[in-house]
Coordinates of C-alpha atoms in Angstrom, one line a residue:
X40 CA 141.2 51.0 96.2
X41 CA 139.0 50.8 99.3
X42 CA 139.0 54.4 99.6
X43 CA 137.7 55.3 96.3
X44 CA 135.1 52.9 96.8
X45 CA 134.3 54.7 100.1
X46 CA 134.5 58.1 98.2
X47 CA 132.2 56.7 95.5
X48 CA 129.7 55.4 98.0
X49 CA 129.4 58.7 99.6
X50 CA 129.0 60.5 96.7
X51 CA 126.3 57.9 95.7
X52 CA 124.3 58.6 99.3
X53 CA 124.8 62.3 98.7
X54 CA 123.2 61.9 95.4
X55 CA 120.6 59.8 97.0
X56 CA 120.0 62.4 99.4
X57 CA 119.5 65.1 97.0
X58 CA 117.4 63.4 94.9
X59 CA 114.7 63.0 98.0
X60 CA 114.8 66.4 99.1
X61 CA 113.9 67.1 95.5
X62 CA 111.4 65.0 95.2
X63 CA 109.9 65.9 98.8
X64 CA 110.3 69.3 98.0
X65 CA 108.0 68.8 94.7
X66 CA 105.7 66.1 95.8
X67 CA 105.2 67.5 99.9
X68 CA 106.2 71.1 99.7
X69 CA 105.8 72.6 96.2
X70 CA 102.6 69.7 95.3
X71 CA 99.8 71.6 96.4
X72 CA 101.1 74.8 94.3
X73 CA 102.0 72.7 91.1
X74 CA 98.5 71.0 91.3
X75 CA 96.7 73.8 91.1
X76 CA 99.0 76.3 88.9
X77 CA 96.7 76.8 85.7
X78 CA 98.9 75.5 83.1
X79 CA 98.7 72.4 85.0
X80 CA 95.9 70.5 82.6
X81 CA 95.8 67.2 84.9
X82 CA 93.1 67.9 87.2
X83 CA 90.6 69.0 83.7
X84 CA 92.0 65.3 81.8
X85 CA 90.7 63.4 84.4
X86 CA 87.4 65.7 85.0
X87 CA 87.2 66.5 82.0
X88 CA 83.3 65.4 80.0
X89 CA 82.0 64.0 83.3
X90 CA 79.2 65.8 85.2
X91 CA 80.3 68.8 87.4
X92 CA 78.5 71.1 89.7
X93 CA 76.2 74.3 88.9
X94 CA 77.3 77.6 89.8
X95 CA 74.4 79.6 90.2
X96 CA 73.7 83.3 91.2
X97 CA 71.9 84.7 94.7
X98 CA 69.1 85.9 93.0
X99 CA 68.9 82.4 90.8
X100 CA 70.3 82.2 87.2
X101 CA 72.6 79.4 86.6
X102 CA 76.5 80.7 85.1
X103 CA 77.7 77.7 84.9
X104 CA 76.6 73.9 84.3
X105 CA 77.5 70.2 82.8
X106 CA 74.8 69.4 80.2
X107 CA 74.9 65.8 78.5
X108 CA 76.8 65.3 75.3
X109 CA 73.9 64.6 72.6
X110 CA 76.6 62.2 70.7
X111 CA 76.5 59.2 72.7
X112 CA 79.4 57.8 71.3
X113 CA 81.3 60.2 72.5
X114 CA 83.4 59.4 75.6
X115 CA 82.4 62.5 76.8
X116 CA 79.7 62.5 78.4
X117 CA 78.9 66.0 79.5
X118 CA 79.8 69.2 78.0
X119 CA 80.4 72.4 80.4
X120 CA 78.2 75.6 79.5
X121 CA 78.4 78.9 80.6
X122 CA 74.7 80.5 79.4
X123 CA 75.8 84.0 80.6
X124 CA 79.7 83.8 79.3
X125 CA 80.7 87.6 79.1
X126 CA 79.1 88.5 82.1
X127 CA 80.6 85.7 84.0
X128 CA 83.8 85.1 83.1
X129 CA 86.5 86.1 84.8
X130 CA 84.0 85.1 87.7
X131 CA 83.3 81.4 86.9
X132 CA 86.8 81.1 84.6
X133 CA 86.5 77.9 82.1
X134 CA 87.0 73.9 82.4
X135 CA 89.5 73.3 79.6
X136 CA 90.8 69.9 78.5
X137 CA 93.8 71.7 76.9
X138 CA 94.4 75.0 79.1
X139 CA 93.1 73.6 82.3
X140 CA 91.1 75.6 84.5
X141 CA 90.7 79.1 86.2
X142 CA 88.6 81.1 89.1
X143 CA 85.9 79.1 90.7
X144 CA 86.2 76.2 88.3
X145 CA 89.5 75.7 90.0
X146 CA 89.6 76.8 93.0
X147 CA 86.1 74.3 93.8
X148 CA 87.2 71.8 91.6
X149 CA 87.0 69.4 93.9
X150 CA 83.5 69.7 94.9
X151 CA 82.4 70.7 91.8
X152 CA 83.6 67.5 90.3
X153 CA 82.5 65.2 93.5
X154 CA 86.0 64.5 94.7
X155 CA 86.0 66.2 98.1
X156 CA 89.2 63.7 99.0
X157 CA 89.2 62.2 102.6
X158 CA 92.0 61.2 104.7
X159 CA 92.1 57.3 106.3
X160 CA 93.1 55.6 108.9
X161 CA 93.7 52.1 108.3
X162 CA 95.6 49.2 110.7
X163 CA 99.0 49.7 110.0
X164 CA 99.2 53.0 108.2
X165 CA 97.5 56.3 107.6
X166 CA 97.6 58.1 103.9
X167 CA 95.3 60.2 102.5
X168 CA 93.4 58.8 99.4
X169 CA 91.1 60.1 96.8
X170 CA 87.4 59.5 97.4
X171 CA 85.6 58.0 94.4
X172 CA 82.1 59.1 95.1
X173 CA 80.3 61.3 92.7
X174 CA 78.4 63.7 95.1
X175 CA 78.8 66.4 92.7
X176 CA 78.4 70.0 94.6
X177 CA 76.8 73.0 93.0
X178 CA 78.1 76.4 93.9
X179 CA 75.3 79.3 94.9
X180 CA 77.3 82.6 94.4
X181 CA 77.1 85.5 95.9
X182 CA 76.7 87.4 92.8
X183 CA 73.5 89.3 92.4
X184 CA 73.0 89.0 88.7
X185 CA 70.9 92.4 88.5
X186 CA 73.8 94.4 90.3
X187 CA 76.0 92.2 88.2
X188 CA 74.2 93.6 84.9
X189 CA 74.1 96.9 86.2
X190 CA 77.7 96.9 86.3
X191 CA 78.1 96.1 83.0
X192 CA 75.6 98.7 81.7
X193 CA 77.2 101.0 83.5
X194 CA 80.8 100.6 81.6
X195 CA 79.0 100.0 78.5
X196 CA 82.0 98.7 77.0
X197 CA 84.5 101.0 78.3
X198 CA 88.1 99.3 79.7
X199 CA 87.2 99.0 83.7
X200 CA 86.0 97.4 86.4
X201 CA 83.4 97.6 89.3
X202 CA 83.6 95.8 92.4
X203 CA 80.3 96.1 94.9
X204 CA 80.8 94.4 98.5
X205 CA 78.3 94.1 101.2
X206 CA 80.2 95.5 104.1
X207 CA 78.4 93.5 106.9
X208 CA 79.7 90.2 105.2
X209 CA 82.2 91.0 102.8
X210 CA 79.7 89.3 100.1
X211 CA 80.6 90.0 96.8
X212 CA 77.5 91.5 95.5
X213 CA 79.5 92.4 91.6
X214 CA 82.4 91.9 90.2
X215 CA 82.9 92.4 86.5
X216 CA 85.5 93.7 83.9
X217 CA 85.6 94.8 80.7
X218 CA 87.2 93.6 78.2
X219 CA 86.1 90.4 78.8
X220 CA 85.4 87.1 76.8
X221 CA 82.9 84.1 76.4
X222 CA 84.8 80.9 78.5
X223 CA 82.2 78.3 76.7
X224 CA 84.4 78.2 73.1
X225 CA 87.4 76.9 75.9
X226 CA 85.5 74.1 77.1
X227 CA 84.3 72.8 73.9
X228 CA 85.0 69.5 72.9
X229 CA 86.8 69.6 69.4
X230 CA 90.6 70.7 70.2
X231 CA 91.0 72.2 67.4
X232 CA 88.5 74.7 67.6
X233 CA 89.5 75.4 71.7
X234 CA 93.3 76.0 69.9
X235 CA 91.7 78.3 67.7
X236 CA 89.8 80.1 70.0
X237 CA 92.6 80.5 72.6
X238 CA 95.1 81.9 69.7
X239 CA 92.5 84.6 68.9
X240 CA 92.5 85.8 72.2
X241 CA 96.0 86.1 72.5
X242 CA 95.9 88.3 69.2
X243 CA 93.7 91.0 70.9
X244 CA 94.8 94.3 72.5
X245 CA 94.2 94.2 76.6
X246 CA 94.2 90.2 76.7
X247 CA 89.7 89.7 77.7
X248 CA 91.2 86.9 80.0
X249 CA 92.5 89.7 82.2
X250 CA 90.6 89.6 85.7
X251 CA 91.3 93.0 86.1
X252 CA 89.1 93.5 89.2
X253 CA 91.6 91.9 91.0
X254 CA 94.5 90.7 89.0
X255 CA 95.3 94.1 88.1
X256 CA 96.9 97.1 89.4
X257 CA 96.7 100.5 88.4
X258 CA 97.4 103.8 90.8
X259 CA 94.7 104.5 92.9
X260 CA 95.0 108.7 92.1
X261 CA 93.0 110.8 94.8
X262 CA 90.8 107.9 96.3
X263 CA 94.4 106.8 97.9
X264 CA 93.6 110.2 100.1
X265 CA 91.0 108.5 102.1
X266 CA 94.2 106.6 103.5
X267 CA 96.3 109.9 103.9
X268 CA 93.7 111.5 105.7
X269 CA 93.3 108.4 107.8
X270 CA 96.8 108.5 108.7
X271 CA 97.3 112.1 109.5
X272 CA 94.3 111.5 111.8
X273 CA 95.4 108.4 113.7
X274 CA 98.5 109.8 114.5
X275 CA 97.3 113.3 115.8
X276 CA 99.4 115.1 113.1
X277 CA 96.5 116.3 111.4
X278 CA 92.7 117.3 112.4
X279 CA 90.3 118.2 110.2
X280 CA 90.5 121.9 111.4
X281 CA 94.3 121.5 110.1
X282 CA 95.1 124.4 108.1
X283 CA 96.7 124.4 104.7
X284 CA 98.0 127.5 102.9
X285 CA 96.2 128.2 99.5
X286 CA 98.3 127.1 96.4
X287 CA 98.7 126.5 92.9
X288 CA 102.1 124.3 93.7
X289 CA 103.8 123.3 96.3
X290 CA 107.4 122.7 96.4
X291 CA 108.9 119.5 96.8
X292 CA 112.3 118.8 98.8
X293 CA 115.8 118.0 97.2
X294 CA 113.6 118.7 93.6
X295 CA 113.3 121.8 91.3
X296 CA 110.1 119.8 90.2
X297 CA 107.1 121.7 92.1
X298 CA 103.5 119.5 92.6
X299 CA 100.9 121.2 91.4
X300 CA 97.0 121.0 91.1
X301 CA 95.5 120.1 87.8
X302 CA 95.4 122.9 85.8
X303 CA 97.1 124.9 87.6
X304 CA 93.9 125.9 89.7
X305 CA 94.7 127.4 93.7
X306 CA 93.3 125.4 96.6
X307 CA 94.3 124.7 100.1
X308 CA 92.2 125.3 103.4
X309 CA 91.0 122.7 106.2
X310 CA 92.0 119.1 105.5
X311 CA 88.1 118.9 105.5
X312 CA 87.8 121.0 102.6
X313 CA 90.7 120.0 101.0
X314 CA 89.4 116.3 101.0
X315 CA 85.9 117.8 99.4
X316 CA 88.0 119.4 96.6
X317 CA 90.5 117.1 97.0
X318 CA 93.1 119.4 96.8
X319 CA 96.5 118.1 96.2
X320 CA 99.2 120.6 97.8
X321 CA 97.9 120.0 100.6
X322 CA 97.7 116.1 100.5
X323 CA 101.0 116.2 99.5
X324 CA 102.0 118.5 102.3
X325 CA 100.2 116.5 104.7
X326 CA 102.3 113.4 103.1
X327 CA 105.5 115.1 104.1
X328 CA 104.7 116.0 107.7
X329 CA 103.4 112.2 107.7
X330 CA 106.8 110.5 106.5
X331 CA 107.1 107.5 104.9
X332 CA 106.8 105.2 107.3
X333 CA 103.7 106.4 109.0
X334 CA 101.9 106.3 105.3
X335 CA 103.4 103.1 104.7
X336 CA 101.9 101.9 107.9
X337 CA 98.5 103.1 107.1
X338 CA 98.3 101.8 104.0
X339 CA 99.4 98.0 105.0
X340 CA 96.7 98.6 108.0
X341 CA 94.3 99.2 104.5
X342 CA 95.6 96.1 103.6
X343 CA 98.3 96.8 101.0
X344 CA 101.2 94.5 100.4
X345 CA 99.1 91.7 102.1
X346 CA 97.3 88.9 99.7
X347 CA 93.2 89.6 100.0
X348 CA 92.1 86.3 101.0
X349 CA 89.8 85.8 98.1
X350 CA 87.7 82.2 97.1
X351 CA 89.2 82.3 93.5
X352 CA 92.3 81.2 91.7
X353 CA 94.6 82.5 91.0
X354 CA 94.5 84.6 94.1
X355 CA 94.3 88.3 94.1
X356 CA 97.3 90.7 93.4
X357 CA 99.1 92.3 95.8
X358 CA 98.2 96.0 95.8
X359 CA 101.6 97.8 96.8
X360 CA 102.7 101.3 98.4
X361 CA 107.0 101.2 98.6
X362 CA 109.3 100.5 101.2
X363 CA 111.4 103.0 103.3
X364 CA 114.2 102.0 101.2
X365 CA 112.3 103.4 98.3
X366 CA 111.8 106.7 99.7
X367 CA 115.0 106.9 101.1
X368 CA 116.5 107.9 97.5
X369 CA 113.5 109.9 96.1
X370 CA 112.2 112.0 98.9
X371 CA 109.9 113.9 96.9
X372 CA 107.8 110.7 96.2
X373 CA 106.4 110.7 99.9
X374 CA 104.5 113.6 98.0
X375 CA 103.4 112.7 95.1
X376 CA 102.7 108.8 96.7
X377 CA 100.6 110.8 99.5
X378 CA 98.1 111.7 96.8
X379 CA 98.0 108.2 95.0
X380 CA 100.9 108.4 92.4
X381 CA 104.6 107.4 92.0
X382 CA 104.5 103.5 93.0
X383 CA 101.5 103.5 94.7
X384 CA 99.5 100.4 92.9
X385 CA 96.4 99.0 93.3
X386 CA 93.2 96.4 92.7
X387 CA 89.8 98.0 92.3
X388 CA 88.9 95.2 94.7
X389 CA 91.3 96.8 97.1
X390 CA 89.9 100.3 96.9
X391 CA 86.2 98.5 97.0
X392 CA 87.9 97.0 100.9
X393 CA 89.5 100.6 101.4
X394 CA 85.7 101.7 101.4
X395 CA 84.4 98.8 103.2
X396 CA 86.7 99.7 106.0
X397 CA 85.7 103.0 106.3
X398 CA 81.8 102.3 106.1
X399 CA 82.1 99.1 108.7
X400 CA 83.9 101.6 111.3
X401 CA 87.3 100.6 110.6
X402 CA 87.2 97.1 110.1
X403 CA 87.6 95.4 106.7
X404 CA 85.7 92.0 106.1
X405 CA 86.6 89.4 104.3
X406 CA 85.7 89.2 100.4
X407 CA 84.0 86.2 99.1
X408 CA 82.2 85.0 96.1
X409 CA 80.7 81.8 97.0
X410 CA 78.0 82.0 100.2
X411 CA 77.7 78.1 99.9
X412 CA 78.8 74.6 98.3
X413 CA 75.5 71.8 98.2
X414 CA 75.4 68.5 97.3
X415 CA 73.4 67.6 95.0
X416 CA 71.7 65.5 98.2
X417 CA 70.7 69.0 100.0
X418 CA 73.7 68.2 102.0
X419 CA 75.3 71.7 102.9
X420 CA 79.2 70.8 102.6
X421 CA 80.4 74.7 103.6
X422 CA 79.4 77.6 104.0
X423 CA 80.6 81.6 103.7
X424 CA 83.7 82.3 106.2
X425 CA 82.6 85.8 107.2
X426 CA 84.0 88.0 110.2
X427 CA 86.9 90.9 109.9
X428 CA 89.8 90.4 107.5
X429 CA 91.9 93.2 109.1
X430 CA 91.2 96.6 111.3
X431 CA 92.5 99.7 109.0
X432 CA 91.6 102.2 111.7
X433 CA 89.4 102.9 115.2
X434 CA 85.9 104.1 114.9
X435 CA 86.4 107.8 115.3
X436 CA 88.6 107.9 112.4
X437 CA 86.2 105.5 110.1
X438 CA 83.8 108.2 111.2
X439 CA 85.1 111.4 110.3
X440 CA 86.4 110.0 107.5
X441 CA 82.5 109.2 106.6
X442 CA 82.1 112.8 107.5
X443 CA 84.2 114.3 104.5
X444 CA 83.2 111.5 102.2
X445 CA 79.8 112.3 102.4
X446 CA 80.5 116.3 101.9
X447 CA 82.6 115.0 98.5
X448 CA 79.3 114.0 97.7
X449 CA 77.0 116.8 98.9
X450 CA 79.4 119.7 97.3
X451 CA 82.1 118.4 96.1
X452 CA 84.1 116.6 92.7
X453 CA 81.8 113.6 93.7
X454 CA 78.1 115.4 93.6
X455 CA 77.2 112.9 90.5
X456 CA 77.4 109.9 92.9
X457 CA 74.2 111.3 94.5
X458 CA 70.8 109.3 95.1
X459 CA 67.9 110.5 95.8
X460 CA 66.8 110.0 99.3
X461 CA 69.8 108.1 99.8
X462 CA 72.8 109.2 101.6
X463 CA 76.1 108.1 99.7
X464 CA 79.4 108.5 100.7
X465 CA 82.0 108.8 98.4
X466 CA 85.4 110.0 97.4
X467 CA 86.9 110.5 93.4
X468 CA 90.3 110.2 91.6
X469 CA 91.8 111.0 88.4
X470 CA 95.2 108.8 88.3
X471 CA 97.2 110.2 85.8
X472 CA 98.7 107.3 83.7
X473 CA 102.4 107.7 81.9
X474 CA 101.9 108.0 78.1
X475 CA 103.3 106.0 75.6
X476 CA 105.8 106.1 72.9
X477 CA 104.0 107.9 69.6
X478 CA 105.0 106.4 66.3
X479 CA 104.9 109.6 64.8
X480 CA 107.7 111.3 67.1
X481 CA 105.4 113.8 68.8
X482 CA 104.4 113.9 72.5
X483 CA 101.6 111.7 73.2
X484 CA 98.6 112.8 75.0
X485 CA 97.9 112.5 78.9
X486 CA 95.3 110.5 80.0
X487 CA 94.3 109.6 83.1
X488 CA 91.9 106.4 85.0
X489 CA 88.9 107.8 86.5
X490 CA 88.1 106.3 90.0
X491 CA 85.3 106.3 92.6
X492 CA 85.0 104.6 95.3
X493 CA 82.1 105.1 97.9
X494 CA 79.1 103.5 100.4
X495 CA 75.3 103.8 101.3
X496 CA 73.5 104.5 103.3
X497 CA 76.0 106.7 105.1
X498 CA 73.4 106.0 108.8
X499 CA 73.8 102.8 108.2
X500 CA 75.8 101.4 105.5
X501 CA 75.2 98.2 103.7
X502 CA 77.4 98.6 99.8
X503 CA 80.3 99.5 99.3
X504 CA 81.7 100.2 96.0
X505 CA 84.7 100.4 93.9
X506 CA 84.5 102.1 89.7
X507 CA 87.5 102.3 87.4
X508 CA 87.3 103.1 84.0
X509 CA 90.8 103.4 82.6
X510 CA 92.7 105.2 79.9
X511 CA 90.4 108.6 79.3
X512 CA 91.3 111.5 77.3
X513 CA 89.8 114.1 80.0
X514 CA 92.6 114.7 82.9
X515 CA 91.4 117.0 85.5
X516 CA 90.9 117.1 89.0
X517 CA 86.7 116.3 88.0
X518 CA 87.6 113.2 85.9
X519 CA 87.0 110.3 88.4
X520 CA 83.7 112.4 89.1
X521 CA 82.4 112.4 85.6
X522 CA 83.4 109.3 84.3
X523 CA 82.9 107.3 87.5
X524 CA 80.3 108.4 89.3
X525 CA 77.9 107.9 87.6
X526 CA 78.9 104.3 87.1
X527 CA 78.7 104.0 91.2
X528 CA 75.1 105.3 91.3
X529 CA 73.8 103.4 89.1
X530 CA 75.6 100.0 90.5
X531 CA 75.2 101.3 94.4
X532 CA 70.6 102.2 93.7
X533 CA 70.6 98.3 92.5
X534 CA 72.6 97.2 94.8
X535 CA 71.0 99.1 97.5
X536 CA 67.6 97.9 96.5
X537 CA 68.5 93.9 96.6
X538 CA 69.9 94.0 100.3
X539 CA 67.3 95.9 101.4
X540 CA 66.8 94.8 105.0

C-alpha cells in the first residue's frame, strides 16, 4: 500500500513538474513571441479607441493618427485613421479590435499607445510592471512621401515592389507594393463592417495585405550576378580580364540539359563584358569553377539565410540560396543558381541591401523605417540605430563591382536607368518564373519578373535601389531593362533630389 502511494506521489510531482516547464516555457520563453504574433488581438482590446501616437513622414504628412470619436457615447473614444491608406499600408499596417495589429502599429505599440513598461525595484522583490502613464509617442518615419509617390507612379498598378535606401544610413527612403489595400476599413469601429472588409480581401487574387517588399521571395534572375562576380573576385578565381568562350549554350555536368542564353543569342568574352550583357554561359561557367560552397558563402556574406534586422513586424523573410547538401544531388544547379535561378530566393529589400553593399564599399547598413519616437512632451524617447549590418565584400571588390555596374548602364541591358548628369550604377534581371497549369490542356506561356537594382551618384553614392515588377509576358535577356528601369530612374532622380547634401 505504501508503495503505491509512493508511486502515485511521484507521478503527481512529475506531473507537477511538467506542468511548470510548460507554463515557463509559454509565460518566460515563448511570451514575448505569443504577445506579439498578429492573431494575438489582446494588446488592440486593451488599446483599442484610446489615443495613440502619429506616424508621420520625413518630409511631413501624417500616415497615421487617433482622431476623437464624434459619438460621445461611445466607449471609444478615438478612432485610428490612415489619410494616405494605399500608399501606406503595408508600411504603417492597421490597429484592429478583431485582427489585431501589423508593421509599425505593432512593432511601436508600446510607445505609440504610451505604455513604454518599466521595470521596479521594490524592498523585498523586483518584477517588472506596466507603467500607466499616457505619454503617447508619435513616430517620424523615414519615408519620404515624394519618393514614396514616385514609387507608386512608377508601378502604376503593375504587381511589384520598390525599395530606395539611403546607403550612408540604411534609411528607408520608399518602400511600397502593389497590390495593396486601404488599413482604415480594419480599424473601424462597427465589427461587422471590419468582418466584411477583411472577408473581401481574402476573396482577392495576390492577397493586398502581402508586404511583398519584404515578406516575399521571388528569384533574383541576373541581378544575383552582382554576387557571382563578387565571389569569383574575392577568391582570385576570376578577374575581370577573365576570359570566357563565346556561346549560345553551355553544357552542364551529369545533365543532357544544356544552359542557354535567351533566345538562343551567342555571348561570352571578359567577365567585364559578360556582366554588361550579362551573359549567362559564362555566369554559369564562372558558377562551376566557383563551387557551391564558395557561392554559398558569398551570398550569406550578402546577407542571405540571415533575418534583415528590420523595425517592423512581422520581421523580414529570409532570402535563401541552398545548402551543400542541395547541390550535392543536382550538380548542374551550381549553374543555373550562379545566374539567379533554381532555389535561389529572394526579398526586393534584400537586393535593395545587395546594392547598398556595393555602393557603401562593401558594407551593408542597417535598414530602418523609423528615424525617431517623441513624446508628445518633445521628449526624444529613441532614436535611428545606424552603423553596418554586415561586410559582403572589401573595397576593391565593391569597387570594381561599381565599375561594371556603371558600364550596364552606359552600354549595356540597363542604358534606360540613365540620368542626366547623373552617374547611376546599375545591374538588370529577367527571372524566369515556372508557369502554371492551363485549364485548357495546352502549355502555358513563359513569363518572367523584371528586376533592377542600382545606386547614384556612382562618385559618391547616396540611393540605392531595388524595382521588381512580377509576372510579364516579355522574357528576354532585356526584360528587367525595359520593364524596370525605368521604374529605378524615375524613383532614384526623386530620391536623389531630397538627400541632396
Amino acid at each position: 500500500m505504501e508503495r503505491r502511494i509512493g508511486r502515485l506521489g511521484t507521478g503527481l510531482m512529475l506531473l507537477f513538474l511538467a506542468l511548470l516547464a510548460q507554463l515557463t516555457w509559454l509565460q518566460v520563453i515563448n511570451g514575448p513571441k505569443l504577445a506579439n504574433a498578429s492573431g494575438n488581438t489582446r494588446n488592440a482590446v486593451r488599446d483599442f479607441g484610446q489615443l495613440r501616437g502619429s506616424m508621420i513622414t520625413a518630409d511631413g504628412k501624417v500616415v497615421a493618427l487617433s482622431n476623437r470619436n464624434p459619438k460621445r457615447d461611445s466607449k471609444f473614444t478615438y478612432i485610428r485613421d490612415y489619410p494616405i491608406g494605399e500608399r501606406y499600408a503595408h508600411l504603417t499596417g492597421y490597429f484592429s479590435f478583431t485582427y489585431g495589429t501589423v508593421g509599425l502599429e505593432r512593432q511601436y505599440n508600446a510607445v505609440l499607445a504610451g505604455r513604454q513598461g518599466a521595470l521596479v525595484f521594490s524592498k523585498d522583490k523586483f518584477e517588472q510592471i506596466l507603467n500607466d502613464r499616457v505619454e503617447v509617442s508619435d513616430l517620424t518615419l523615414t519615408v519620404n512621401d515624394s519618393v514614396q509617390l514616385a514609387a507608386q507612379e512608377g508601378l502604376a498598378g503593375r504587381k511589384g515592389s520598390v525599395v530606395a535606401i539611403d546607403v550612408r544610413t540604411g534609411a528607408i527612403l520608399a518602400m511600397y507594393s502593389f497590390p495593396t489595400f486601404d488599413p482604415g476599413p480594419l480599424a473601424a469601429l462597427d465589427q461587422k463592417s471590419v468582418t466584411a472588409e477583411w472577408k473581401r480581401l481574402d476573396g482577392l487574387d495576390n492577397d493586398p495585405r502581402l508586404a511583398r517588399a519584404w515578406r516575399q521571395v521571388y528569384p533574383p534572375g541576373s541581378t544575383f550576378k552582382t554576387i557571382t562576380a563578387a565571389a569569383g573576385l574575392s577568391t582570385g578565381i576570376a578577374s575581370v580580364d577573365t576570359l570566357y568562350p563565346k556561346l549560345a549554350e553551355l553544357p552542364l555536368p551529369l545533365s543532357t540539359r544544356p544552359l542557354k542564353n535567351f533566345g538562343g543569342k551567342t555571348c561570352g568574352g571578359t567577365l567585364f563584358d559578360s556582366f554588361v550583357v550579362s551573359c549567362n554561359t559564362s555566369f554559369a561557367q564562372l558558377g562551376l569553377d566557383l563551387g557551391a560552397d564558395k557561392l554559398l558563402g558569398q551570398a550569406q556574406a550578402f546577407g542571405f539565410g540571415k533575418r534583415i534586422p528590420l523595425d517592423t513586424s512581422p520581421a523580414p523573410a529570409v532570402s535563401r540560396f541552398p545548402g551543400l547538401s542541395f547541390f550535392d544531388r543536382n550538380t548542374p544547379a551550381i549553374a543555373q543558381s550562379a545566374i539567379g535561378q533554381s532555389e535561389v530566393a529572394a526579398t526586393p529589400l534584400q537586393m535593395a541591401l545587395v546594392a547598398a553593399g556595393i555602393a557603401n564599399g562593401g558594407q551593408i547598413p542597417k535598414p530602418h523605417l523609423v528615424a525617431r519616437v517623441q513624446e508628445r512632451t518633445g521628449a526624444v524617447v529613441t532614436t535611428a540605430d545606424t552603423g553596418t549590418w554586415i561586410t559582403a565584400t572589401t573595397p576593391e571588390v565593391a569597387a570594381q563591382l561599381t565599375e561594371m555596374m556603371e558600364q550596364v548602364v552606359l552600354r549595356g541591358t540597363g542604358t534606360r536607368a540613365q540620368l542626366d548628369g547623373i552617374r547611376v550604377a546599375a545591374k538588370t534581371g529577367t527571372a524566369q518564373t515556372t508557369p502554371g497549369k492551363s485549364t485548357n490542356g495546352s502549355t502555358p506561356k513563359l513569363r518572367s519578373h523584371a528586376w533592377t537594382i542600382g545606386f547614384a551618384p556612382v562618385q559618391a553614392p547616396r540611393v540605392a535601389i531595388a524595382v521588381i515588377i512580377e509576372n510579364q509576358d516579355e522574357v528576354s535577356s532585356t526584360t528587367g531593362g525595359r520593364i524596370a528601369a525605368p521604374v529605378l530612374a524615375r524613383v532614384m532622380a526623386e530620391a536623389l533630389r531630397v538627400t541632396a547634401p
